[in-house]
Coordinates of C-alpha atoms in Angstrom, one line a residue:
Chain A
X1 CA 29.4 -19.6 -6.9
X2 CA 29.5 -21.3 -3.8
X3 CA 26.2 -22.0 -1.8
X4 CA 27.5 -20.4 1.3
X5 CA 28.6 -17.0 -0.9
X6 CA 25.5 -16.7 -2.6
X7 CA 23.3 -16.6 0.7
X8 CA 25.8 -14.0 2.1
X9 CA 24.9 -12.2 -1.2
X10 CA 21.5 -13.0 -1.2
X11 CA 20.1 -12.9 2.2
X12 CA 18.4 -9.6 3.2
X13 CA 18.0 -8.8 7.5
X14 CA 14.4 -9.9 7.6
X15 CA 15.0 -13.3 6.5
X16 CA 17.9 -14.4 8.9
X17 CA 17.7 -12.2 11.8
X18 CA 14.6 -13.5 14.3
X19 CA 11.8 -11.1 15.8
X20 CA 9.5 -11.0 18.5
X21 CA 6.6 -13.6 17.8
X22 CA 8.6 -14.9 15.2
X23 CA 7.7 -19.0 15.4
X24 CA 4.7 -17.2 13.5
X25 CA 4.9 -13.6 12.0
X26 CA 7.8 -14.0 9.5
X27 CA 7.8 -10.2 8.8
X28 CA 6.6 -6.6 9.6
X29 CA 6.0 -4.2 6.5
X30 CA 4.6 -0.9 6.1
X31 CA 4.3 1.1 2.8
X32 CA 3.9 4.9 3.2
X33 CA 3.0 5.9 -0.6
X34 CA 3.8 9.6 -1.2
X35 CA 3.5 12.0 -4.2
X36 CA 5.4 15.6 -5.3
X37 CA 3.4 18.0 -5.9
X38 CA 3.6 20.1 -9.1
X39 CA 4.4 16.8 -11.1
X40 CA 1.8 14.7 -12.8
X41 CA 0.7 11.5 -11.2
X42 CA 2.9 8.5 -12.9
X43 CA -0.1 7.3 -14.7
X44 CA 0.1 10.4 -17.0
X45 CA 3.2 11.9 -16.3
X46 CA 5.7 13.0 -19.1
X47 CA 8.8 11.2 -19.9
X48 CA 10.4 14.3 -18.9
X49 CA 8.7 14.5 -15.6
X50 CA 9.6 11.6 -14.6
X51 CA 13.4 11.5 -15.5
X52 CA 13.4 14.9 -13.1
X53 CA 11.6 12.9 -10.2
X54 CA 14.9 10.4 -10.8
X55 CA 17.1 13.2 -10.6
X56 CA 15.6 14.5 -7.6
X57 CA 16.9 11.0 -5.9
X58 CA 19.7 11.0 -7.5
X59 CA 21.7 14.0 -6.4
X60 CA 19.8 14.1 -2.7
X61 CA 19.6 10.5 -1.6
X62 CA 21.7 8.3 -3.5
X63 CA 24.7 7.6 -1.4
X64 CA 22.9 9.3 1.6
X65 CA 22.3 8.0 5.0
X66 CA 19.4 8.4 7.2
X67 CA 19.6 7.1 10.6
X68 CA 21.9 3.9 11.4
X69 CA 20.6 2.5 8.1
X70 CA 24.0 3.0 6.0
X71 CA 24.1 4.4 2.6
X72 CA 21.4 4.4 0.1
X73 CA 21.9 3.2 -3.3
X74 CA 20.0 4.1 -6.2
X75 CA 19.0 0.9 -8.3
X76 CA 17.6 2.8 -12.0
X77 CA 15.0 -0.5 -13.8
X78 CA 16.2 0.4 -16.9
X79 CA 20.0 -0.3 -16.0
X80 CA 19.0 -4.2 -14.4
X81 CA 19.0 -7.2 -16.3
X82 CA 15.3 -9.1 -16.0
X83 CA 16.7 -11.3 -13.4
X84 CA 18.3 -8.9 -11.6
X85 CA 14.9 -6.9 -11.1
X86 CA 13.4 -11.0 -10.4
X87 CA 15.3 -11.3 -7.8
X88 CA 14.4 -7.8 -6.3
X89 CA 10.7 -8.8 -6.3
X90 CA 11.5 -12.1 -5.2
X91 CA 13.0 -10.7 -2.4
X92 CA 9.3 -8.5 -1.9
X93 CA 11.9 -4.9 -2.0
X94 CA 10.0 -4.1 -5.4
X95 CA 6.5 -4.9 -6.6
X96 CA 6.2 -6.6 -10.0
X97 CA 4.7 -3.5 -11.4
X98 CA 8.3 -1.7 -10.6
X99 CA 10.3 -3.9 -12.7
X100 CA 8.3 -5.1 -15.5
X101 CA 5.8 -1.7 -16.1
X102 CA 7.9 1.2 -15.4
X103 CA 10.9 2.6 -17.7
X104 CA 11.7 5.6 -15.4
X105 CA 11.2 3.4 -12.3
X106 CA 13.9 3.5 -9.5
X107 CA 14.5 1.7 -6.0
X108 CA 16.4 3.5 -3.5
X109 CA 17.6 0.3 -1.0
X110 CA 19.4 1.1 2.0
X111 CA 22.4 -1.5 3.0
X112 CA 20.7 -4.0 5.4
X113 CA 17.9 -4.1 2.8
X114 CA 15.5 -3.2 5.7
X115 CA 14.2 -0.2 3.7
X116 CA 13.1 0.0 -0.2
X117 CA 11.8 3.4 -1.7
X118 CA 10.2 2.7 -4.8
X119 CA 10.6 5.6 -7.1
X120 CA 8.0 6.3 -10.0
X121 CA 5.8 3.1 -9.6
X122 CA 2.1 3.5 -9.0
X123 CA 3.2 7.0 -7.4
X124 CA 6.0 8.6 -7.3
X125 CA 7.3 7.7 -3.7
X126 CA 6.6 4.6 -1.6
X127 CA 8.6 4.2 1.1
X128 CA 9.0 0.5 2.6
X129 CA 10.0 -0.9 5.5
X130 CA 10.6 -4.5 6.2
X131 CA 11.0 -5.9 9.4
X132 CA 11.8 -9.5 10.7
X133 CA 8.9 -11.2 13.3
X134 CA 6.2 -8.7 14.6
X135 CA 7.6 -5.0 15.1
X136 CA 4.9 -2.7 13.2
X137 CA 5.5 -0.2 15.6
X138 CA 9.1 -0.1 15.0
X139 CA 8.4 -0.3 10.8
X140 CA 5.9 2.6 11.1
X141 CA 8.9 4.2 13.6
X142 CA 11.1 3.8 10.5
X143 CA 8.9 4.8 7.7
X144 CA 7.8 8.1 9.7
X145 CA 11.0 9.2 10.1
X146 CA 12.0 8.5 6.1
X147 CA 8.9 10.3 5.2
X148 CA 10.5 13.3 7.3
X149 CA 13.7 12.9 5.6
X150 CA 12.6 13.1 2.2
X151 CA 10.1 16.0 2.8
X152 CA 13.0 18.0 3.4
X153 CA 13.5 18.1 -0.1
X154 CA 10.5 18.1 -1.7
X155 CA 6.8 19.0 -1.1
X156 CA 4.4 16.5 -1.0
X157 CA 1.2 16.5 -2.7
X158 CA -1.1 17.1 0.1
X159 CA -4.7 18.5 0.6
X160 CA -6.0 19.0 4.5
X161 CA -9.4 17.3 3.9
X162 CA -7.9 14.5 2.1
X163 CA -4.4 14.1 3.5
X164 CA -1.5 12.3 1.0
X165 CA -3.2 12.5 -2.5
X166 CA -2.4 9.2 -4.2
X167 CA -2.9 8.3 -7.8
X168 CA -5.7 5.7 -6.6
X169 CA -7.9 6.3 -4.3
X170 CA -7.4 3.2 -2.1
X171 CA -4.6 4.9 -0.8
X172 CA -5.5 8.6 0.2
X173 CA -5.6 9.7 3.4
X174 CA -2.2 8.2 5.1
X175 CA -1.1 6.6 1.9
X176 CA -0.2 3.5 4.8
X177 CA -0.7 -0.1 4.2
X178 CA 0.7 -2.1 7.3
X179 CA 0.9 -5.5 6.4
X180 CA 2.1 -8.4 8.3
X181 CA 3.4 -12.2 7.0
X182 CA 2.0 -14.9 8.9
X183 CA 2.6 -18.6 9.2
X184 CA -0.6 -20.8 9.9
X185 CA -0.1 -24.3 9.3
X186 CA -2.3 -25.5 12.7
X187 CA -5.3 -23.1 11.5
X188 CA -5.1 -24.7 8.2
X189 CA -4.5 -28.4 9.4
X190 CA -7.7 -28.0 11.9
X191 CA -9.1 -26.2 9.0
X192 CA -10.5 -23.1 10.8
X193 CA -8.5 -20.6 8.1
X194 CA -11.7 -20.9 6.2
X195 CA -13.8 -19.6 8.8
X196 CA -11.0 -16.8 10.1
X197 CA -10.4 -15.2 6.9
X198 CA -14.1 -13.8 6.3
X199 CA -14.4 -12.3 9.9
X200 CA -11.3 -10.8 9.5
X201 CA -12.4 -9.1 6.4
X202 CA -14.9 -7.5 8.2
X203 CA -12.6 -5.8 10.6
X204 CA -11.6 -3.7 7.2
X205 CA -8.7 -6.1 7.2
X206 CA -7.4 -8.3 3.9
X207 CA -6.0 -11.6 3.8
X208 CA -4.3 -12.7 1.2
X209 CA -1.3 -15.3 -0.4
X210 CA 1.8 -14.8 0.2
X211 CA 2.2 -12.7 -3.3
X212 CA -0.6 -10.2 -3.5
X213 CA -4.0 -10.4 -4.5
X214 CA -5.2 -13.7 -6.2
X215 CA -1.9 -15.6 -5.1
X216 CA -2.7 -18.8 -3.4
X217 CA -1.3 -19.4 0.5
X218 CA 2.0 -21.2 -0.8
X219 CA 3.3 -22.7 2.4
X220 CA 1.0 -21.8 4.9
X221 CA 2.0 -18.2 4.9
X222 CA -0.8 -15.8 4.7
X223 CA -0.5 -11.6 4.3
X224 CA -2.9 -9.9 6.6
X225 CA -3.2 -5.6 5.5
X226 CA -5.5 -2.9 6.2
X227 CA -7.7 -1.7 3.4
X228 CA -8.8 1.8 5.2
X229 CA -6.1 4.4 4.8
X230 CA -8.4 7.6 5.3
X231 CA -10.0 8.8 8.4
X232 CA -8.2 7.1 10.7
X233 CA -4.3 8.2 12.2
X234 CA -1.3 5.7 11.4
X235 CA -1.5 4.9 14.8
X236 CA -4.7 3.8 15.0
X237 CA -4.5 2.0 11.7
X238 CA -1.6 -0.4 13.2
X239 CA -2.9 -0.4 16.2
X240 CA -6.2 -2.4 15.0
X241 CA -3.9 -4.5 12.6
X242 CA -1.9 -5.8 15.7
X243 CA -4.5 -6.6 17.8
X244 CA -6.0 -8.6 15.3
X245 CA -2.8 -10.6 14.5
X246 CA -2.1 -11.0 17.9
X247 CA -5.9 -12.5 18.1
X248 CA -4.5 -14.9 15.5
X249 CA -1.2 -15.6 16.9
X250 CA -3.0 -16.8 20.2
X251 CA -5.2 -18.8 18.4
X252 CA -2.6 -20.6 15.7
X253 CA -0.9 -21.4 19.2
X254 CA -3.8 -23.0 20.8
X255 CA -4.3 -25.0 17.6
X256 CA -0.5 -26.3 18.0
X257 CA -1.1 -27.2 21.6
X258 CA -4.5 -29.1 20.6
X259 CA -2.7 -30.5 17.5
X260 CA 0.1 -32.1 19.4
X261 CA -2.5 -33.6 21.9
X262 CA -4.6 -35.3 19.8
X263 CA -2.4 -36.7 16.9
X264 CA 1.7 -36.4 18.3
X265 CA 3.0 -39.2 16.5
X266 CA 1.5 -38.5 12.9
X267 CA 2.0 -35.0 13.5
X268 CA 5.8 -35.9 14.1
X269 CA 5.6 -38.4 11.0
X270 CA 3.9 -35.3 8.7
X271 CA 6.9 -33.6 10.1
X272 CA 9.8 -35.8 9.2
X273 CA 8.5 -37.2 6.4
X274 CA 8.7 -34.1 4.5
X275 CA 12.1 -33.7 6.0
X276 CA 12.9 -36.7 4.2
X277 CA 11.1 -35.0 1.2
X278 CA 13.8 -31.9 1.4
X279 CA 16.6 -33.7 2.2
X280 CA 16.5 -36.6 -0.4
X281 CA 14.5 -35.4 -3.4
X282 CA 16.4 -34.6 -6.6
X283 CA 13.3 -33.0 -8.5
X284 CA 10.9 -30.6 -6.4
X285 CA 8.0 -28.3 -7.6
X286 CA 7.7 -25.0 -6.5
X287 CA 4.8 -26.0 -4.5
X288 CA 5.9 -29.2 -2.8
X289 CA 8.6 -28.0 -1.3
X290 CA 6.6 -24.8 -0.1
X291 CA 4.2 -27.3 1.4
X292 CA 7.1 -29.5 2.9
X293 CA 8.9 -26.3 4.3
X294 CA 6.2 -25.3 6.5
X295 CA 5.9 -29.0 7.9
X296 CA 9.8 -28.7 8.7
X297 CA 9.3 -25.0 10.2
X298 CA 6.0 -26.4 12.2
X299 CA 8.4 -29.3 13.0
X300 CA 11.1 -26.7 14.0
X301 CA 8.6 -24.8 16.0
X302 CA 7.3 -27.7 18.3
X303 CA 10.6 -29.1 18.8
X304 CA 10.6 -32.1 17.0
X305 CA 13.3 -31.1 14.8
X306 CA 16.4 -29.3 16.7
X307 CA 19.5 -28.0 15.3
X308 CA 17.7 -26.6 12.2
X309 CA 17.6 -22.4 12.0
X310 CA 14.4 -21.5 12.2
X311 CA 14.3 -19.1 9.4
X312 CA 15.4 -21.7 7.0
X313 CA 11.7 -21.4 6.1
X314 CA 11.6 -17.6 5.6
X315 CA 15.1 -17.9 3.9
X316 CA 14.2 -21.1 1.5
X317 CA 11.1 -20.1 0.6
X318 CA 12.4 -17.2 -1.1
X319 CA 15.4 -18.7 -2.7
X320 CA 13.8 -21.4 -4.3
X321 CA 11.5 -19.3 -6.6
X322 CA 12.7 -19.2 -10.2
X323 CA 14.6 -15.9 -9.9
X324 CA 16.7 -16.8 -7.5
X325 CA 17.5 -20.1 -8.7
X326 CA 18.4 -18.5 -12.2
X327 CA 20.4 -15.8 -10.5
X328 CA 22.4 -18.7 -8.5
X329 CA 22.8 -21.1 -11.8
X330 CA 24.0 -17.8 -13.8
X331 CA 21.7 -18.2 -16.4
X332 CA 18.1 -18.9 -17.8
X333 CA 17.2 -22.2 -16.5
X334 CA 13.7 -23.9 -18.2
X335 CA 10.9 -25.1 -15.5
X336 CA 12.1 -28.6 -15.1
X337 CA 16.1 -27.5 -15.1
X338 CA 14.4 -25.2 -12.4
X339 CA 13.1 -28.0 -10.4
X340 CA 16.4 -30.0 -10.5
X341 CA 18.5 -27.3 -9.1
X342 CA 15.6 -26.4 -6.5
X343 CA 16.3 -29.5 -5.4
X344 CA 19.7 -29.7 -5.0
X345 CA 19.4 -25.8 -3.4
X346 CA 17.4 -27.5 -0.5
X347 CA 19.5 -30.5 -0.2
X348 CA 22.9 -29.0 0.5
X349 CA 21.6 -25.6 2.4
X350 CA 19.7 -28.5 4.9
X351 CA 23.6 -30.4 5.0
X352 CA 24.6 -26.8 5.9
X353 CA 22.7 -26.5 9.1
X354 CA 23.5 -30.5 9.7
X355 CA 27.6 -29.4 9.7
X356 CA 26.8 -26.3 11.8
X357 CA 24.4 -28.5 14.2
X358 CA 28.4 -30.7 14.2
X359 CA 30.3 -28.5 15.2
X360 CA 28.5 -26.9 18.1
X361 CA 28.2 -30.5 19.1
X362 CA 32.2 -30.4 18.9
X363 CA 32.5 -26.9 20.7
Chain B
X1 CA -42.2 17.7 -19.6
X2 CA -40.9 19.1 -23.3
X3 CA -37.3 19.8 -23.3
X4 CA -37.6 23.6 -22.5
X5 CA -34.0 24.6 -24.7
X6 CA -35.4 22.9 -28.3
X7 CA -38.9 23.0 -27.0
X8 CA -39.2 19.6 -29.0
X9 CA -38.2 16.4 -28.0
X10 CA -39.5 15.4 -24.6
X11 CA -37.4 16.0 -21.7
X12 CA -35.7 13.3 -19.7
X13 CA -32.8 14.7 -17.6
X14 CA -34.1 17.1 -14.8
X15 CA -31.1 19.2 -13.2
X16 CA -31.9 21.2 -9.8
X17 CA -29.1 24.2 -9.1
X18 CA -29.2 25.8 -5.8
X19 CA -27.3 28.6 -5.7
X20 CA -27.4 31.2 -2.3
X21 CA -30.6 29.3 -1.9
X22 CA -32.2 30.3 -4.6
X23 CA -33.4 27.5 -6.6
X24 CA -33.8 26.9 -9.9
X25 CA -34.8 23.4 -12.0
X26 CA -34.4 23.0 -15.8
X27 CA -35.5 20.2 -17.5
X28 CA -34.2 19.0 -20.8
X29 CA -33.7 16.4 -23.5
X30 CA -30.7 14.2 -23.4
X31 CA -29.8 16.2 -26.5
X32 CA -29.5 19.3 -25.2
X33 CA -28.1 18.1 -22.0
X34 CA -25.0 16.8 -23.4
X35 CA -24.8 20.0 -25.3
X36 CA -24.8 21.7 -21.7
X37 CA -22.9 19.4 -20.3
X38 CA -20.7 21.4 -18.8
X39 CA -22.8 23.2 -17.5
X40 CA -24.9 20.7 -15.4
X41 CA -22.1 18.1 -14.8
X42 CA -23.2 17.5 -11.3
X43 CA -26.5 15.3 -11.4
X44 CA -27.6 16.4 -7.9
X45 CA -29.6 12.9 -7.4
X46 CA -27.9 10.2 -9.4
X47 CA -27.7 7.1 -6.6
X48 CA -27.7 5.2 -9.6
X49 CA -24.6 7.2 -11.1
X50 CA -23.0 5.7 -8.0
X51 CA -23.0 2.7 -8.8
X52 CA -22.2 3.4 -11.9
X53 CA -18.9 5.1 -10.2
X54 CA -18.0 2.3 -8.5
X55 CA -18.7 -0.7 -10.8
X56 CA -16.3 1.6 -12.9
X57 CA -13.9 1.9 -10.3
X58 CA -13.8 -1.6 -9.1
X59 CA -13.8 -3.6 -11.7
X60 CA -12.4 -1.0 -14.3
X61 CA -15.6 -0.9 -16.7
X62 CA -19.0 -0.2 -16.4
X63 CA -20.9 -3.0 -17.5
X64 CA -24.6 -0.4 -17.0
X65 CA -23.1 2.1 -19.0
X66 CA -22.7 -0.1 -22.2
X67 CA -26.7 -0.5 -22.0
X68 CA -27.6 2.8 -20.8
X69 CA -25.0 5.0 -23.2
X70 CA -26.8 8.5 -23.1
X71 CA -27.6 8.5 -18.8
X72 CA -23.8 9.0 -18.3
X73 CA -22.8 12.0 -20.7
X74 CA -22.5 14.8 -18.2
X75 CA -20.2 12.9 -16.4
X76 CA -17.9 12.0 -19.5
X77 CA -17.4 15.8 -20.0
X78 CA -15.9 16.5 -16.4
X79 CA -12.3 17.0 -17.2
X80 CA -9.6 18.1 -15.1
X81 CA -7.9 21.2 -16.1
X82 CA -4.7 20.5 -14.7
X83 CA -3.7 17.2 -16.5
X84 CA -6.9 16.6 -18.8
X85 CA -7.5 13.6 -17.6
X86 CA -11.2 12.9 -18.1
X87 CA -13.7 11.4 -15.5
X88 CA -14.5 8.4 -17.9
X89 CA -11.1 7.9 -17.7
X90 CA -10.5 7.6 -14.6
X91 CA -13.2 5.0 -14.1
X92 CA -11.6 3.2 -16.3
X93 CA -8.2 3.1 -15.2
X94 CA -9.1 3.5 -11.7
X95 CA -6.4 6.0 -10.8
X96 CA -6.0 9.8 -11.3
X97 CA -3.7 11.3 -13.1
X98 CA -2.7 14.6 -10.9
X99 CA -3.4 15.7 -7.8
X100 CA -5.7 18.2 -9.0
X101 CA -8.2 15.7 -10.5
X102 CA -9.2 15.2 -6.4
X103 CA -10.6 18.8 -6.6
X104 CA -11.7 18.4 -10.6
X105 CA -13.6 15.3 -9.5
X106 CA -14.5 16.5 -5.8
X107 CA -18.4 16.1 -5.7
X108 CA -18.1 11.8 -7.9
X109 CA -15.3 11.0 -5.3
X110 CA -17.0 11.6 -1.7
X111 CA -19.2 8.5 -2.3
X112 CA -16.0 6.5 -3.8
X113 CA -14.4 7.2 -1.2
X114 CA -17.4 6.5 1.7
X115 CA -17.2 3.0 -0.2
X116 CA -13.5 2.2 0.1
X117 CA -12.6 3.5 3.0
X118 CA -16.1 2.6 5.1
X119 CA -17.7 5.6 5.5
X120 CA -14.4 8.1 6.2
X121 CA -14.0 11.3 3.5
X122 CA -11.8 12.9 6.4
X123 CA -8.1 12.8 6.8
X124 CA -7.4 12.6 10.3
X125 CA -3.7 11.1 10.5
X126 CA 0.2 13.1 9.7
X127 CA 0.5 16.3 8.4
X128 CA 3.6 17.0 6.8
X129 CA 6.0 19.2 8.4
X130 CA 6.8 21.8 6.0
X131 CA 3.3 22.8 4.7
X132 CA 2.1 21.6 7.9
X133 CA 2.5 24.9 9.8
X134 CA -0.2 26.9 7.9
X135 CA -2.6 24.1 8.2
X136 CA -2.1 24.5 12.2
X137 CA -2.8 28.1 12.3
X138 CA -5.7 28.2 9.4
X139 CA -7.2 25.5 12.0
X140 CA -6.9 27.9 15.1
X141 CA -8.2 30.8 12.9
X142 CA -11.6 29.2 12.1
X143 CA -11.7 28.2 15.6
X144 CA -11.0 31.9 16.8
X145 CA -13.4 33.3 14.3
X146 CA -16.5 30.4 16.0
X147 CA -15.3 32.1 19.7
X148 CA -15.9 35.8 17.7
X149 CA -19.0 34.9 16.6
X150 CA -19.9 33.7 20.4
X151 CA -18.7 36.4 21.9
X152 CA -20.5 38.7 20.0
X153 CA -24.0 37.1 20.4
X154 CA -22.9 37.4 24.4
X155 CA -22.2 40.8 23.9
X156 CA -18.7 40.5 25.9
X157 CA -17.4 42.9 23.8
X158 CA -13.9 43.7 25.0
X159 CA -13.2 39.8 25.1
X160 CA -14.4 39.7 21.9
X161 CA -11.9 42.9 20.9
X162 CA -8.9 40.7 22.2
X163 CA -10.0 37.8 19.7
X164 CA -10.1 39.4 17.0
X165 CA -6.3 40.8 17.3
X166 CA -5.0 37.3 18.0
X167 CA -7.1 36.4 14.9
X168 CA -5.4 39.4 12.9
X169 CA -2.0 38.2 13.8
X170 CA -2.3 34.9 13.1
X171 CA -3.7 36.3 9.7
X172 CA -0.8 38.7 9.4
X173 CA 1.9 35.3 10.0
X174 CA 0.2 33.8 6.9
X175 CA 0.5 36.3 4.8
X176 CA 4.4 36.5 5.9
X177 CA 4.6 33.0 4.6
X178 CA 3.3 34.3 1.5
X179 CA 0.4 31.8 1.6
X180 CA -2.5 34.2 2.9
X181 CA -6.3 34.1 1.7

């Protein structure tokens, strides 16, 4: 498979298409979890149960459309090879849990890839919405109006004191997490992150890696979430998450500014060296090249490197984890193999942008 | 204190029931108590239960419970009817099984839920549409039934006449949804 077919193929609206804010929120999500009531939570629920819960999707929203989102189609785990479902977490449209815990699990996706509802995981419904740069409002738009869509046709397990019963209670109430990806290379190189990260936690707020709990910031790129989901409205709830981020995007901006003062020229060395990095090396670690990515997007960002997309960070970081790479070498690949190909992944999507940078020259 | 059911073995867990106001305390051995159990399953002042709860729920085992085995039992007992899932189980596994169990387990979860969600117990976002409707006029009921009581006390008595129809039709559109009481 050519390079340029497999993006086509593999390259979901969130990770090409730009934003607002989007030289430093990469993406918008928000997660409405949502149970049926009369069926048994999925930590319990019978085989049975949960083949009827499928069902339910199958004959009322597989092949549907809801708003100008295009047909859905129903993706069944059981019917995926493993690095099929990989590639789906890779891509953050399922949760790790989704593919590799649940037999009866399902993912509705619509076209554009924009929306994911997970079927059967930790409950039976979360809906998903993923948007490029900073549009929570617009995500939470989306997912209300899903939500609508699908309770009319079937009742939701819901209690007026409570709100959404969810099979853990972190979730009750609104059953919302709004979630937001951020790139913060200047906070991290001025080494205020450390400081940042605790006082955000006390606004009720979460920062975390850029794969869930525990995962270390690969790249610079942080996940900020609430934690409350009862007692306040969904409003309110993304409300306080965008103030805060837009708190942190003035102040990754000032860092820029003050970085660029003080130290330009290593700054623009830092930058192009780990160009060089991408464009040359013929062996790169997961990790590396996550570090040397957000150097080329900060590089990108201030203008010292032009004619590169922008979301070649977004897009790269995805495709070089060892899903994707397995997906575009058509087979199992071992960690070194893995490292190769990474490589040479980098080398020839970077000559892309080079040939595209060409022939706009040309035009 | 002897336990006052074997009127033996000294007694160690003291329950106090209120019920219409009328109070009542029993005070047994831990023997007898887990025979009760489901009798008493509510400790009425257990703060250190609560931690229990949440040492359970957060980090998916108690590590107080392994030392302290009998202080717990009551609570084992609570079951929900709907799916059976145990409260000990849910501390363990850190998620319910049906949406019942948030009734079964009403009284252990308000503090769980002070804890996670800082200090909210109270739903205050979207209501779904379809059930939705009753929840509107049940609201505007108990609202009415406050202005009743008001009007009453004022002795505006006609007013108070005119309330209590609106109140008996919006009673008579729940019943029509077949979802009265």
């Amino acid at each position: 498979m050519s390079l340029e077919k497999f993006l086509n193929r593999a390259v979901s609206s969130w990770m090409s298409q730009e934003g607002p804010d989007s030289d430093i929120v990469l993406s918008s999500r928000i997660r409405l979890a949502r149970n049926i009531v009369d069926y048994e939570f999925p930590t319990v629920f019978s085989n049975e149960e949960a083949q009827q819960i499928v069902n339910i999707f199958e004959q009322h929203f597989s092949q549907q459309s809801c708003r100008s989102l295009g047909r859905f189609e129903l993706l069944k785990m059981n019917e995926l090879q493993p690095i099929e479902k990989r590639v789906l977490v890779e891509k953050h449209l399922i949760s790790p849990h989704l593919a590799e815990d649940c037999p009866f699990g399902a993912c509705l996706l619509s076209e554009n890839e924009e929306v994911s509802i997970m079927i059967n995981e930790e409950d039976h419904i979360r809906i998903q919405c993923l948007f490029p740069g900073f549009q929570l409002t617009e995500a939470l738009e989306m997912a209300n109006e899903l939500d609508d869509w699908i309770e009319w046709y079937v009742n939701y397990a819901f209690d007026e004191k409570r709100g959404y019963l969810t099979s853990c209670p972190t979730n009750v109430g609104t059953g919302l997490r709004a979630s937001v990806m951020m790139h913060l290379p200047a906070l991290i190189l001025t080494q205020q992150m450390n400081r940042i990260i605790p006082a955000i936690n006390q606004l009720g707020l979460v920062v975390r890696g850029t794969y869930g709990e525990g995962s270390e910031a690969l790249g610079n790129i942080f996940q900020i979430s609430n934690q409350i989901t009862l007692g306040k409205s969904e409003e309110d709830i993304v409300e306080d998450l965008k103030s805060v981020v837009q708190q942190l995007i003035a102040q990754e901006r000032m860092a820029r500014e003050a970085l660029v003062k003080t130290l330009n020229i290593q700054l623009e060395d830092r930058v192009f060296r780990s160009y060089g990095i991408l464009a040359n090396s013929r062996v790169i670690e997961s990790k590396e090249a996550a570090q040397c990515l957000s150097d080329v997007r900060l590089g990108i960002d201030l203008g010292y490197i032009r004619n590169i997309s922008r979301n070649i960070l977004n897009e790269l970081m995805i495709l070089t984890q060892p899903g994707f790479l397995q997906q575009y070498a058509g087979g199992a690949l071992r960690p070194n193999e893995r490292d190769v190909l990474r490589a040479r992944l980098i080398r020839e999507r970077l000559k892309m942008e080079e040939r595209k940078a060409m022939e706009g020259d040309e035009a | 204190m002897i336990c006052q059911e074997c009127k033996q073995r000294p007694a160690t867990m003291h329950f106090t029931k209120i019920i219409n106001g009328e109070k009542t305390e029993i005070h047994l051995c831990e023997h007898c108590a887990q025979e009760h159990g489901n009798v008493f399953m509510f400790p009425e002042n257990s703060g250190f239960s609560i931690h229990n709860l949440l040492s359970g729920l957060l980090n998916f085992e108690s590590p107080i419970k392994e030392t302290m085995p009998n202080a717990f039992q009551g609570m084992d007992l609570l079951q929900c009817e709907r799916c059976n899932m145990t409260y000990h189980q849910f501390t363990k596994i850190g998620r319910f099984g049906c949406s019942h169990c948030y009734h079964a387990f009403a009284k252990q979860l308000q503090p769980i839920l002070k804890r996670l969600h800082s200090g909210n117990t109270i739903h205050a976002g979207k209501i779904p549409k379809r059930i939705g409707g009753t929840i509107h006029v049940r609201k505007q009921i108990e609202q009415l039934k406050q202005r009743l009581q008001e009007l009453i006390m004022k002795e505006e008595f006609e007013k108070a006449a005119e309330v209590r129809d609106q109140i008996r039709s919006l009673e008579a559109q729940l019943s029509e949804h077949g979802e009265g009481e």
